[in-house]
Each structure stands twice: as structure tokens, then as C-alpha cells.
Short mmCIF file of C-alpha atoms and ligand atoms in Angstrom, two decimals:
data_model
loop_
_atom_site.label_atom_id
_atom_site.label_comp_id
_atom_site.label_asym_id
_atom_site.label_seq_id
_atom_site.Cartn_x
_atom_site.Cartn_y
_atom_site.Cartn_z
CA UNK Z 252 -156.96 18.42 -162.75
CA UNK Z 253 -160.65 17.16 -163.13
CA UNK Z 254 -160.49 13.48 -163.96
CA UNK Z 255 -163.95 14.29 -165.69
CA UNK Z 256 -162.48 16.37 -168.28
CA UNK Z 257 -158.72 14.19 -168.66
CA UNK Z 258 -158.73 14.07 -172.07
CA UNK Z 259 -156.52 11.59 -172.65
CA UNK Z 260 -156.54 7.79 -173.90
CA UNK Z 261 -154.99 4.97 -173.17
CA UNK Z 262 -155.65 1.31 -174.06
CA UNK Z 263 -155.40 -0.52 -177.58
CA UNK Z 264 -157.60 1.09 -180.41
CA UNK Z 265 -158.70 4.13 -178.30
CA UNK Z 266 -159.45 7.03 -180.18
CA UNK Z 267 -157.16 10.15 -179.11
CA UNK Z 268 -158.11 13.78 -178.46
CA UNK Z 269 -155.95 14.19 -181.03
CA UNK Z 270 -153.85 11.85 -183.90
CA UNK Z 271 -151.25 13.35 -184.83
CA UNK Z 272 -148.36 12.98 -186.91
CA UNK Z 273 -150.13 10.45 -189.75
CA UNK Z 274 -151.40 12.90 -191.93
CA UNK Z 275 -149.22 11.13 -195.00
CA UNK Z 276 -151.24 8.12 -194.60
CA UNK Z 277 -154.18 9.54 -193.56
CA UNK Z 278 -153.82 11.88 -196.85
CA UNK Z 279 -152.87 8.79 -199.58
CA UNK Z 280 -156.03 7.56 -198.47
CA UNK Z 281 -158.37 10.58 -199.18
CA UNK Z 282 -157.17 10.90 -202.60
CA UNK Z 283 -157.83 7.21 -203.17
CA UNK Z 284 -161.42 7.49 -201.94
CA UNK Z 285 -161.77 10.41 -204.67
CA UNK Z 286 -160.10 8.31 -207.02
CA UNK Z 287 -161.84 5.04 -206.81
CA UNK Z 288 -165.41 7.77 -206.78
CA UNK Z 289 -163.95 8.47 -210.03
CA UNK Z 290 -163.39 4.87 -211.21
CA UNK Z 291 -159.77 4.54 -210.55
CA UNK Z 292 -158.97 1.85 -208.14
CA UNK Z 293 -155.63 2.42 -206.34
CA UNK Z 294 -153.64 -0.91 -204.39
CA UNK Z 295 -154.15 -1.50 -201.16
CA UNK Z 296 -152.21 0.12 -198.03
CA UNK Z 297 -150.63 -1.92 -195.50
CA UNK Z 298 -149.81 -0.33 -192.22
CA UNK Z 299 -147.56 -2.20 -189.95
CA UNK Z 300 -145.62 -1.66 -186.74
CA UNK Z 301 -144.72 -2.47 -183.09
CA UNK Z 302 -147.38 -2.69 -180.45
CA UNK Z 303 -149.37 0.72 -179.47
CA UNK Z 304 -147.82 2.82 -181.80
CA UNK Z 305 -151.16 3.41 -183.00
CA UNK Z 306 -152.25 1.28 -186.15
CA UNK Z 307 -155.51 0.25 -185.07
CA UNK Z 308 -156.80 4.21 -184.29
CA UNK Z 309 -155.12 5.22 -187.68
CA UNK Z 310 -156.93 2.03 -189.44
CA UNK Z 311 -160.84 3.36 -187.47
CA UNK Z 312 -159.47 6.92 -188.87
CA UNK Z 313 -159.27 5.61 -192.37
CA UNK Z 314 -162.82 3.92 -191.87
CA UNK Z 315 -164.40 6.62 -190.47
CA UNK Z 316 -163.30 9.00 -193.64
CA UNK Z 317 -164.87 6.71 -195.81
CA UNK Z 318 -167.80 6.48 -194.20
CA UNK Z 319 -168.39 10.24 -194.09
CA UNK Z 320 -168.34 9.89 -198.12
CA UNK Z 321 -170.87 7.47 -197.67
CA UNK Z 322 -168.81 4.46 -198.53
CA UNK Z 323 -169.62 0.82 -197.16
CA UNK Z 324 -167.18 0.12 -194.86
CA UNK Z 325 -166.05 -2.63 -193.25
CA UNK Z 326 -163.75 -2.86 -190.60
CA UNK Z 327 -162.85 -6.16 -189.32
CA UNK Z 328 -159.71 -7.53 -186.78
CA UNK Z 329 -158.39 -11.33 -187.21
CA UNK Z 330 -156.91 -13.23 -184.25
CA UNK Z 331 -160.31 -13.54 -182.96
CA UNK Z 332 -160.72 -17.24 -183.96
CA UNK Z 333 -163.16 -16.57 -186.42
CA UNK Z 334 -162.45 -17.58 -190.09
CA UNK Z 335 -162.11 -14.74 -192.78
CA UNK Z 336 -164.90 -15.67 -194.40
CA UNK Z 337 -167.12 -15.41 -191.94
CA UNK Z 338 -165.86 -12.20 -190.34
CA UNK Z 339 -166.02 -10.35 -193.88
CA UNK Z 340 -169.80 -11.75 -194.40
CA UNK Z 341 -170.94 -10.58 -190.96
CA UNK Z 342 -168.94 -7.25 -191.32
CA UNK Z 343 -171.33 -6.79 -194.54
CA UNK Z 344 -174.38 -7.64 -193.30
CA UNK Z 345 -175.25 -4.56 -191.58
CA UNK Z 346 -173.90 -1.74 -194.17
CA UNK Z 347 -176.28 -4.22 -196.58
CA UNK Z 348 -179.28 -4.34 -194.85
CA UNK Z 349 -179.01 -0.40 -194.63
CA UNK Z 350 -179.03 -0.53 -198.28
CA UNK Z 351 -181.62 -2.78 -199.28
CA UNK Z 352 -184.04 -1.02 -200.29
CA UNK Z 353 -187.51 -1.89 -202.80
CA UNK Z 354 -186.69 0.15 -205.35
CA UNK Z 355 -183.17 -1.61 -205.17
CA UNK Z 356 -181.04 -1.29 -208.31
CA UNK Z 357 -180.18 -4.49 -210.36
CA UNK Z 358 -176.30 -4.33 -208.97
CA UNK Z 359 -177.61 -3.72 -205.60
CA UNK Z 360 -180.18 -6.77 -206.11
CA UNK Z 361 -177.24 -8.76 -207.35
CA UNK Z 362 -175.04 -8.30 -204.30
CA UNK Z 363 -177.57 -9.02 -202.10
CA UNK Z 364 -178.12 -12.26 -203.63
CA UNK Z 365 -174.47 -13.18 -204.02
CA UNK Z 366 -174.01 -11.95 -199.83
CA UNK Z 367 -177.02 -14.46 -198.96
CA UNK Z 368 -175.40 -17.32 -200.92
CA UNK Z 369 -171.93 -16.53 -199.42
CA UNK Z 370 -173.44 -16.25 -196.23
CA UNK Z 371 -174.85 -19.61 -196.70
CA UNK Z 372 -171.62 -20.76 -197.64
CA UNK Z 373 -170.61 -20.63 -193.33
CA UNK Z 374 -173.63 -20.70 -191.76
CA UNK Z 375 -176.01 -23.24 -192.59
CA UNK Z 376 -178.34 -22.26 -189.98
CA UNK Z 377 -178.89 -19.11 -190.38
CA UNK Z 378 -180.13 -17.08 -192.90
CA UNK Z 379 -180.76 -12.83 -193.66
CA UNK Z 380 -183.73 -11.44 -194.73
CA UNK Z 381 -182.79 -8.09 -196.06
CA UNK Z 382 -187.13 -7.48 -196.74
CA UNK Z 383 -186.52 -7.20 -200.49
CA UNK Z 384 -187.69 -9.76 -203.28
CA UNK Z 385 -184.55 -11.33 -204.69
CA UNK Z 386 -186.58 -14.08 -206.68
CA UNK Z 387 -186.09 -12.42 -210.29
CA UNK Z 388 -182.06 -11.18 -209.14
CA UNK Z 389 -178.75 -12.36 -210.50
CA UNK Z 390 -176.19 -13.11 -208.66
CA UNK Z 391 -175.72 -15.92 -206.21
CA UNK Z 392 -172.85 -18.52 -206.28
CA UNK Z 393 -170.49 -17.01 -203.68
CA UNK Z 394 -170.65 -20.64 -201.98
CA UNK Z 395 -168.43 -22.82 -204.17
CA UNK Z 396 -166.50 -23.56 -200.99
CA UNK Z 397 -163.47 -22.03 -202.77
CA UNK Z 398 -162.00 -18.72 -201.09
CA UNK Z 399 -160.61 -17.40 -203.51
CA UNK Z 400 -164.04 -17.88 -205.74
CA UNK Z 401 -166.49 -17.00 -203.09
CA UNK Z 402 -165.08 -13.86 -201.51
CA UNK Z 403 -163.41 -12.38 -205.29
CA UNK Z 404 -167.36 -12.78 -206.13
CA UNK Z 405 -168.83 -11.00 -202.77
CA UNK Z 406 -166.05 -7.85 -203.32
CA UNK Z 407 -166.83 -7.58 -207.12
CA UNK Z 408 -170.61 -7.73 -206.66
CA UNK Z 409 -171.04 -5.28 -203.64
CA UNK Z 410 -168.33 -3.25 -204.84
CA UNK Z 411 -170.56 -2.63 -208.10
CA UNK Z 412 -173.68 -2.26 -206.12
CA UNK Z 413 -171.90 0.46 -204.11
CA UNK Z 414 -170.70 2.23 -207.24
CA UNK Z 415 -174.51 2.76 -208.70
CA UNK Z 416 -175.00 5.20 -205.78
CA UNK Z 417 -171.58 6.21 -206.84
CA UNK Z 418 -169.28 5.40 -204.11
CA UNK Z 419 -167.27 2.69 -203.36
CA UNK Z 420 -166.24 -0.47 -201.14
CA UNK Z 421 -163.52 -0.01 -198.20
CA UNK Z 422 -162.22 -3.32 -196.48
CA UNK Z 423 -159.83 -3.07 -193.67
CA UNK Z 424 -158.58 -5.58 -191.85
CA UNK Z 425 -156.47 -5.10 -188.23
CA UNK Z 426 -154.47 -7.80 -186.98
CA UNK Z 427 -153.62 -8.82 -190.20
CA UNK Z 428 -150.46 -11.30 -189.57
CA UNK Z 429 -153.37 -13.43 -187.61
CA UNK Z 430 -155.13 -14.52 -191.03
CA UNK Z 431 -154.49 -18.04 -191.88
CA UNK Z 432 -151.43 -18.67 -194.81
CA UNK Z 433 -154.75 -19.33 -196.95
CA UNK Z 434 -157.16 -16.49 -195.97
CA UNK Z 435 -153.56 -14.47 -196.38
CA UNK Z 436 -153.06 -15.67 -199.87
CA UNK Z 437 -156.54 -15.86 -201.11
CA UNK Z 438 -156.57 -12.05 -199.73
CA UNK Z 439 -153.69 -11.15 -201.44
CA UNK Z 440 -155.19 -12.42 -204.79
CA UNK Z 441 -158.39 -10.82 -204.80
CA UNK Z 442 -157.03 -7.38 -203.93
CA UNK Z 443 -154.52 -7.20 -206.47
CA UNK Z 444 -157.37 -8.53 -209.00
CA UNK Z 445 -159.65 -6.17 -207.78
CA UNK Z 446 -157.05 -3.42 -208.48
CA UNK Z 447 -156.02 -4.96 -212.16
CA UNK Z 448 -160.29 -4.74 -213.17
CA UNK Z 449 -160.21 -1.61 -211.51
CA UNK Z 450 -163.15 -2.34 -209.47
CA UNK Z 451 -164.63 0.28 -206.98
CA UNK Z 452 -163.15 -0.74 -203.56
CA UNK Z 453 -160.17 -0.42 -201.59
CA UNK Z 454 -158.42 -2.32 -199.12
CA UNK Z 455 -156.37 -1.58 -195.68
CA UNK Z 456 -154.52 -3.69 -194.13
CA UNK Z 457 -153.23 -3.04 -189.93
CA UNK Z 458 -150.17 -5.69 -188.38
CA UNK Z 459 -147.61 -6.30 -186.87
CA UNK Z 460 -143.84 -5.70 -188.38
CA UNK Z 461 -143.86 -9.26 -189.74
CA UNK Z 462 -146.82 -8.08 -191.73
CA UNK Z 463 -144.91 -7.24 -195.42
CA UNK Z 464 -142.95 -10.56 -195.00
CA UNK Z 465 -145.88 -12.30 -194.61
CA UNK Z 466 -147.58 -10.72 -197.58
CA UNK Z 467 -144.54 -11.04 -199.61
CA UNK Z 468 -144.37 -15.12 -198.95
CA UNK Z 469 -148.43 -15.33 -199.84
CA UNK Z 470 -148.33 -13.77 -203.47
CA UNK Z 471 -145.22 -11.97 -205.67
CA UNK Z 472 -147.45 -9.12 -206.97
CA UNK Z 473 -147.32 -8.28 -203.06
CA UNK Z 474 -144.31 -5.69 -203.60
CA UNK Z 475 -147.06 -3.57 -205.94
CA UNK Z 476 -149.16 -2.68 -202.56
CA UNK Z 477 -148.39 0.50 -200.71
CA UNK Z 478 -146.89 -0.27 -197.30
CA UNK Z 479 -146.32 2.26 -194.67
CA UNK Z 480 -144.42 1.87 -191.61
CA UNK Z 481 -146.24 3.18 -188.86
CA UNK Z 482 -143.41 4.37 -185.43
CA UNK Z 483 -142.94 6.01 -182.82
CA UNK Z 484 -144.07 9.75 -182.96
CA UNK Z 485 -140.97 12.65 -183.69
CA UNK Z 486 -140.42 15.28 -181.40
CA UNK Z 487 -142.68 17.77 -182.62
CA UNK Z 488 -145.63 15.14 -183.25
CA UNK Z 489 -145.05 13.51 -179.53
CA UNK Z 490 -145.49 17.13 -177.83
CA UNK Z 491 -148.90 17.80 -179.82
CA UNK Z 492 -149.85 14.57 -178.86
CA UNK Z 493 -150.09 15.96 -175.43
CA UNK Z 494 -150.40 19.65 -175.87
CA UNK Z 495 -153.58 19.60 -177.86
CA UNK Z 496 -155.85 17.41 -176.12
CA UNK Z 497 -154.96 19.73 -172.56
CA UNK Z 498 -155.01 22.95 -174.77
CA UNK Z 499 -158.90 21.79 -176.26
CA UNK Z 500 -159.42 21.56 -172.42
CA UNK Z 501 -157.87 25.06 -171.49
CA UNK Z 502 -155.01 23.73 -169.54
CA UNK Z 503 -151.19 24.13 -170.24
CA UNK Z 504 -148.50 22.01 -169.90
CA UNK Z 505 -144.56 23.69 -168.13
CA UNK Z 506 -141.77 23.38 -170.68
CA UNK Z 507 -140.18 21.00 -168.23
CA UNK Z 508 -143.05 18.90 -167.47
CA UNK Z 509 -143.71 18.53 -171.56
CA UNK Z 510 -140.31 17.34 -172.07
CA UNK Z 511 -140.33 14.67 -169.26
CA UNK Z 512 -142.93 12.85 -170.77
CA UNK Z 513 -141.82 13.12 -174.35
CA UNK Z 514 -138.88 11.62 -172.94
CA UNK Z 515 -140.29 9.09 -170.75
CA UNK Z 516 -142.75 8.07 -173.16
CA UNK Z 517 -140.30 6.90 -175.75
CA UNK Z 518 -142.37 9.36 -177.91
CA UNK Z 519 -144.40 6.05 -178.67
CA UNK Z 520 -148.28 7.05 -178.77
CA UNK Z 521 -149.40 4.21 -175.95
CA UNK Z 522 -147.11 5.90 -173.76
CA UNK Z 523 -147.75 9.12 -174.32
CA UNK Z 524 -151.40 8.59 -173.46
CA UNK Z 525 -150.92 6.73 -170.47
CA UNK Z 526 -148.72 9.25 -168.86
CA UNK Z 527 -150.73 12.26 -170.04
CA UNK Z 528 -153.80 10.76 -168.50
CA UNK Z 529 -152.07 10.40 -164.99
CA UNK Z 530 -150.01 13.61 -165.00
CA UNK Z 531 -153.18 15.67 -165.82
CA UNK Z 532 -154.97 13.27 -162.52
CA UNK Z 533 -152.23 14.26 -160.57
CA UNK Z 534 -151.94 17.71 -161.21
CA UNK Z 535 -153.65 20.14 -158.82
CA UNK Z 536 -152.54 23.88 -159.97
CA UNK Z 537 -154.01 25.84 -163.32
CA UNK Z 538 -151.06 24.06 -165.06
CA UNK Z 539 -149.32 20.93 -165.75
CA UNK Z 540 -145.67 21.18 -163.83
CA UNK Z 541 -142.58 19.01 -163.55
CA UNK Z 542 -143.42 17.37 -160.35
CA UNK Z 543 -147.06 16.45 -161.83
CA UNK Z 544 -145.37 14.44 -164.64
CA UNK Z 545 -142.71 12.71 -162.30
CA UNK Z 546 -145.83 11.74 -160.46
CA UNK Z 547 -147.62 11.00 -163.38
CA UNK Z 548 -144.89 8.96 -165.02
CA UNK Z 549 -144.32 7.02 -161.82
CA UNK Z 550 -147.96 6.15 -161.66
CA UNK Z 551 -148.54 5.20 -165.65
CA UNK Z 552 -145.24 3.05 -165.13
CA UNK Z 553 -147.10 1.00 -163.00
CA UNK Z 554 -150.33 0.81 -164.97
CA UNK Z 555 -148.72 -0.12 -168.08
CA UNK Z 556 -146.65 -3.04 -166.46
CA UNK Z 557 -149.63 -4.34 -164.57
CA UNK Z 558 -151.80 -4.33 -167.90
CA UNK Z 559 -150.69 -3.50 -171.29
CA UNK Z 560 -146.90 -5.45 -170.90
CA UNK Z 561 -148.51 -8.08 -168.06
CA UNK Z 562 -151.26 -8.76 -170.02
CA UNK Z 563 -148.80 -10.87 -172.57
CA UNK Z 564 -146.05 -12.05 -170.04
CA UNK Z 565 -148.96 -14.26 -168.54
CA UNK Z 566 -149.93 -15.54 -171.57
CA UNK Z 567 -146.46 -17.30 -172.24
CA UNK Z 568 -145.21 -20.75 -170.52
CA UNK Z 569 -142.31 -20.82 -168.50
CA UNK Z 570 -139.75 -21.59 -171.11
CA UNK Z 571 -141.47 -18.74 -173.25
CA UNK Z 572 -140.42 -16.67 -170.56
CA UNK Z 573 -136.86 -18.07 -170.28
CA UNK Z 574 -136.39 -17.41 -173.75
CA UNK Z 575 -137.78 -13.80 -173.72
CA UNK Z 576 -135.51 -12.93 -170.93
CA UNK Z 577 -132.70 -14.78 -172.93
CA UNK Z 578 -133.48 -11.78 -175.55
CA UNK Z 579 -133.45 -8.68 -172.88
CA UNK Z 580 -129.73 -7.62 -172.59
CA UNK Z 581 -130.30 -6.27 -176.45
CA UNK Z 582 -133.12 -3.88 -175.25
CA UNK Z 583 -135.75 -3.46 -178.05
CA UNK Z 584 -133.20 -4.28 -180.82
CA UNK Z 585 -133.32 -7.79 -181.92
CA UNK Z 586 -131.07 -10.24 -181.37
CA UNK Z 587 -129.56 -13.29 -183.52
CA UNK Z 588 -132.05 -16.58 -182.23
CA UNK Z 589 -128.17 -18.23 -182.00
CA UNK Z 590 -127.39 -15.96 -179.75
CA UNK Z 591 -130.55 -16.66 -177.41
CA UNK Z 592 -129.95 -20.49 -178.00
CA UNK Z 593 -126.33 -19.94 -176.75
CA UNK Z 594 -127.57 -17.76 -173.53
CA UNK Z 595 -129.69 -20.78 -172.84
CA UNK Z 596 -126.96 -23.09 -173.71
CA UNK Z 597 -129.14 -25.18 -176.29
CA UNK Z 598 -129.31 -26.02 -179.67
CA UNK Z 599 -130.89 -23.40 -181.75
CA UNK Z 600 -133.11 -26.16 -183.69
CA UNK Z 601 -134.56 -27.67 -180.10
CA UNK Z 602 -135.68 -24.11 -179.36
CA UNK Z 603 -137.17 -23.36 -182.57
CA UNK Z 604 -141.01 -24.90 -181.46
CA UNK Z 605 -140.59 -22.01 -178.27
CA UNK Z 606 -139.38 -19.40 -180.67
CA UNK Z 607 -142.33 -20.10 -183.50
CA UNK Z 608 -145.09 -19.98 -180.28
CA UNK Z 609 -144.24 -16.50 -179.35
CA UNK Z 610 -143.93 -15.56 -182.62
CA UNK Z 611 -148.09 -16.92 -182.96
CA UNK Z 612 -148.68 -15.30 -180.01
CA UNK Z 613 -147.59 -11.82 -181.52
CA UNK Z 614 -144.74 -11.37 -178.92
CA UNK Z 615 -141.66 -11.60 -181.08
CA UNK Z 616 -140.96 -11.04 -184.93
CA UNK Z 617 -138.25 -11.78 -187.31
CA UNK Z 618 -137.20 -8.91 -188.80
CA UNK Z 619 -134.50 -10.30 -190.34
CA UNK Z 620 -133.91 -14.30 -191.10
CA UNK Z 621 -132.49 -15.54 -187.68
CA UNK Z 622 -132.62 -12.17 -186.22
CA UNK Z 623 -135.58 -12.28 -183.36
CA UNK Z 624 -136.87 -9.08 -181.98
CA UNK Z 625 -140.10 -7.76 -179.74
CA UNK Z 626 -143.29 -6.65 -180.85
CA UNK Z 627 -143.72 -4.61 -178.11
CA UNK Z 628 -141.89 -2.07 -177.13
CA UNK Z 629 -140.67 -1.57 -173.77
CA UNK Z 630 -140.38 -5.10 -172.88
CA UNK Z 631 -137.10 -6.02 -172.65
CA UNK Z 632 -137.08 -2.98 -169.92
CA UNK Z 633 -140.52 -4.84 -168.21
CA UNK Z 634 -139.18 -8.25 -168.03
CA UNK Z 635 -136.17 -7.23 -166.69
CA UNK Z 636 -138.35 -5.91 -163.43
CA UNK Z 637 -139.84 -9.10 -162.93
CA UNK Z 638 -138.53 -11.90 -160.72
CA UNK Z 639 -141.06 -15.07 -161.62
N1 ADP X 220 -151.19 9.34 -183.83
C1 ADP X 220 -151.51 9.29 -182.54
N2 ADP X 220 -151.52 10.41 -181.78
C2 ADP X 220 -151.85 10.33 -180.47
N3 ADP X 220 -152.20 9.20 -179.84
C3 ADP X 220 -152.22 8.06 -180.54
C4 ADP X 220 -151.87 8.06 -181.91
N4 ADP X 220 -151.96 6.80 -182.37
C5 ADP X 220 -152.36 6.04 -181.32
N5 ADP X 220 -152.52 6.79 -180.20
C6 ADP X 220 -152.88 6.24 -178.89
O1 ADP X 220 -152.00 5.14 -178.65
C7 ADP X 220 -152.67 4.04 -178.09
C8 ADP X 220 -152.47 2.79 -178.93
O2 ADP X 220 -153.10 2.91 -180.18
P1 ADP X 220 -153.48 1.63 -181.06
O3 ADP X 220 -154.07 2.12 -182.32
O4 ADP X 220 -154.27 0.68 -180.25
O5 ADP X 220 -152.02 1.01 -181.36
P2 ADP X 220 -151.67 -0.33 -182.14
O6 ADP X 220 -152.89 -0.77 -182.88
O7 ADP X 220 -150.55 0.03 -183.05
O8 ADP X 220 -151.23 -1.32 -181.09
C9 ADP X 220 -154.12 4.47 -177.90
O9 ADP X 220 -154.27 4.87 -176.57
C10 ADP X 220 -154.28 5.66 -178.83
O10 ADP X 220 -155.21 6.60 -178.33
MG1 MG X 221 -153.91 -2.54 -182.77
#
């Protein structure tokens, strides 16, 4: 088929032809928006799952559908090295500056003040001009130094400022078992006070697996947020997933062809994009057939080891790898970290340094205490093809 019109996506927060199978979240989150428009705030949603199922499109989804109600949005992803504060003060500058206006309303006026004095409270440099006098404005004091203080000030002040053109504040953060056990914490505070004075904005929160535990360890009131685990797709949602991006193109897929890839794919969305995209490339009838996908599947095998899996087995040391390998014979289950330790014939405390640095790294999770398991799926079945 044309490679011009391959409508397919591959590659980590790529926005498919089509998402399917999310519509619960995607759903909970529209009546929130038309809740918090009507002045009732709703508690956060935290999305977590394995690697490329598809948490960081959902996430831009949820952004993008407050944005078409006008809402200020801010999307931001942590990992990066930047510090939370920082990232959330940038992330608001723009949406701002499209909002200053002269004939700026006092809570507009207000959070403008209160985002140059957090801004100030990072950068010491540099400074916004958002062209609008702020000499006679309250506000200000979102530079304490305090977290907790600073950004519970910043959400409360633009969230009001948002609500006098009667909409609302949306922060969502990707990546989110990256924050720091403080930014976590202080997060976890202001959203559930946000929620308790019912203020207009609402949070959304992307990560890995580990993601509730790590919530749950930060702050108690943690169990009152909505969490939704994001998986693989089912059967019906996996062959959409690649029906309906050829069918917008005018191009069908054989029964036999369909089912390979569901079936190859693992039904996980990464997957399912990766061999879509290279069984339409290799196709060269008016449809998609069998020996297109074998192709195809053949082909996006050997993409996907030599970027998305390679792309984190060269980021681990040697006995990173010896201990991932130590965890392969279980597949993508996890496996007790005694077990590993006695595969390596150690001691399970002298490995526990090698065990907490792929966990950082986002390679492994606990999913239960002493239970270790892969983030990503698939790898057990990479690492197994490679000899270094
Ligand atoms: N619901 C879905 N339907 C179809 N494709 C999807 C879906 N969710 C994700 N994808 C595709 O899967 C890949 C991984 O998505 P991404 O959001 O980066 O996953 P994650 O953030 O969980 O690692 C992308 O290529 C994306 O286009
Ligand atoms: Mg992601």
C-alpha cells in the first residue's frame, strides 16, 4: 500500500488514527469537565499501566477535550530532570499570557500576579511580562519556598481566574512515578485540598503500575482518587484498532491477516501499531492478506527490538542486565526478587542497590512486596534473543 497514506502510528505518545477501547475513561472525564463548569470539583484520575499500552495518547486525549471547552490546560511529563515546580510554572505561562488581557478581571489580575511571584520563586533571572498593569492587583506570595504553599496558591488563584470566564483548570501530569517523594506528596495534598474547597480544576495523573503504590505511601486520603488501570486492548478493541484507521483509508484487511496481528501483537496498542504500519508497507494488492502481515510482523519484530525494547536494554549496566535475564524464564509475570537472587546465587540484600536502579530507571516494578516484574511488556521474550 502507499506509505503516504499508512495510517498507522507507532512510537511513545503518538496519536492513533483511531483510540479505541478507553471510552470509560475518556467518558468519567467529560462529565467531570461539565461538573467542575458547574462548580463541582470531582478527585483526580490516575491512569497507570505497562509500557505502550497507551497512557500518554489517552492523557493528550483528556487534554485536548478540555481544551475544546476552552479550559486552561496544562499538560506536563516528569522524568525530564526538571523540578515540578518549574515544569507546572512554565506549562502556565503560555495558556496565561493568552489570557491576559487589559480589561483583565480582578481573579484573572490576581493569578497573574501570584504566577509572576511563583515564577520568581525558580527563576531568578528571568521574568514575564504578560503587557498588563499588575501594580494595583492582589495576589502574589506563591514564593515562600514551601511547595506545598507556593503551588496550593498558583492552582487556587488561576483556577479562580479561569472560573470568571466560567471554565476551569486541568493539570495532567505523564510520567508520574518520576516526581520526587516530595513533589509526589506535596501533589497529593493540594489535589485532594483542591477537591475538599471544591475549587474549579481537575487533575490527571499518567504512570507506570507502581504509580497507586506510590501515591498511596505519599498521602492516606490517596485511596479517595479515581484510579484506572489502563491494559492491553480486548479482542474486539485490538481489531478496530487496526480496521478503522485502513477502513478511513478505503482499504480492507483478510480475516486471516486481522487475526495474525491481533495475535502477534499481544493485543497491546504499541504493537498493534507497529505491525499495522509495516503490514499495510508491505502489502501490494487492494487488500491486506495473510502473507502481508507475516511480512509485516516479521519486519515490526525487528523495529521494535532495535528501538522501543533496545532503547532501555542499553541504558542498564551489565549486572542490570544479569539480573533482568535472571527474571526472563517467568515471561511477563513477575517473579519473587528471592528467586532472582537465588538464580544469581547471591544474597537478596547485596542485590537490592541493582534491583532499586532498574526500578528508577522505569524497567521493573513491584507489584507486590518482594514480587519484581517488567514494565514493559515483551521483554522477557527480547532479552531472551540477545547474546551480550
Ligand atoms: N487506545 C488505543 N488505540 C489504538 N492505538 C493506541 C491506543 N493507545 C495507544 N495507542 C498507540 O500505542 C502506542 C503507545 O502509546 P503511548 O500512549 O505512548 O503508551 P504509554 O504512554 O502507555 O507508554 C502509540 O503508537 C499509540 O498510537
Ligand atoms: Mg507514555
Amino acid at each position: 500500500m502507499d506509505p503516504v497514506r499508512n495510517p498507522y502510528s507507532p512510537g511513545a505518545g503518538r496519536k492513533p488514527s483511531a483510540l479505541v477501547g478507553r471510552n470509560d475513561v475518556i467518558d468519567a472525564w467529560s462529565v467531570s469537565l461539565q461538573r467542575a463548569e458547574r462548580g463541582k470539583t470531582d478527585q483526580p484520575i490516575i491512569l497507570y499501566g505497562l509500557r505502550g499500552v497507551g497512557k500518554t495518547v489517552l492523557l493528550s486525549r483528556l487534554r485536548r477535550d478540555a481544551e475544546t471547552r476552552d479550559w486552561i490546560t496544562v499538560q506536563l511529563e516528569a522524568g525530564s530532570g526538571r523540578a515540578l515546580r518549574e515544569m507546572v510554572g512554565e506549562g502556565l505561562y503560555g495558556p496565561l499570557s493568552d489570557l491576559a488581557r487589559p480589561s483583565a478581571g480582578k481573579r484573572l489580575l490576581r493569578a497573574l500576579k501570584t504566577a509572576l511571584s511563583f515564577k520568581a520563586s525558580y527563576d531568578t533571572t528571568g521574568t514575564w511580562n504578560f503587557g498588563v498593569d499588575l501594580s494595583g492587583a492582589t495576589g502574589g506570595a506563591a514564593d515562600s519556598g514551601f511547595l506545598l504553599t507556593d503551588l496550593g496558591k498558583l492552582v487556587r488563584d488561576v483556577s479562580l481566574a479561569a472560573s470568571e470566564d466560567g471554565v476551569s483548570l486541568a493539570l495532567l501530569i505523564d510520567e508520574a512515578q518520576d516526581l520526587s517523594s516530595e513533589e509526589i506528596q506535596t501533589l497529593a495534598a493540594v489535589m485532594q485540598s483542591a477537591a475538599t474547597d471544591d475549587l474549579p480544576v481537575l487533575f490527571a495523573l499518567a504512570g507506570l503500575p507502581s504509580l497507586p503504590q506510590t501515591l498511596a505511601e505519599a498521602k492516606s486520603y490517596s485511596e479517595r482518587f479515581r484510579y484506572s488501570v489502563i491494559k492491553k486492548l480486548d479482542s474486539d478493541g485490538a481489531r478496530e484498532a487496526i480496521l478503522k484507521p485502513a477502513r478511513k483509508e478505503g482499504v480492507d484487511w483478510s480475516a486471516d491477516a486481522l487475526d495474525y496481528v491481533v495475535t502477534t501483537s499481544g493485543r497491546y496498542p504499541y504493537f498493534i501499531q507497529q505491525f499495522g504500519q509495516e503490514t499495510w508497507n508491505a502489502a501490494t494488492g487492494a487488500a491486506i492478506e495473510f502473507e502481508d502481515a507475516r511480512m509485516g510482523v516479521a519486519v515490526g519484530q525487528g523495529q521494535l527490538d532495535n528501538g522501543f525494547f533496545r532503547a532501555r536494554w542499553d541504558r542498564t549496566t551489565a549486572a542490570e542486565k544479569q539480573y533482568l535475564r535472571a527474571m526472563c524464564p517467568e515471561g511477563d509475570d513477575g517473579v519473587g526478587s528471592g528467586e532472582v537472587a537465588n538464580r544469581l546465587k547471591r544474597k537478596g540484600r547485596s542485590l537490592g542497590p541493582t534491583r532499586a536502579n532498574l526500578i528508577s530507571k522505569g524497567l521493573i516494578y513491584a507489584p507486590d512486596h518482594g514480587v519484581v516484574a517488567f514494565t514493559v511488556p515483551g521483554m522477557a521474550g527480547f532479552i531472551s534473543r540477545q547474546h551480550d
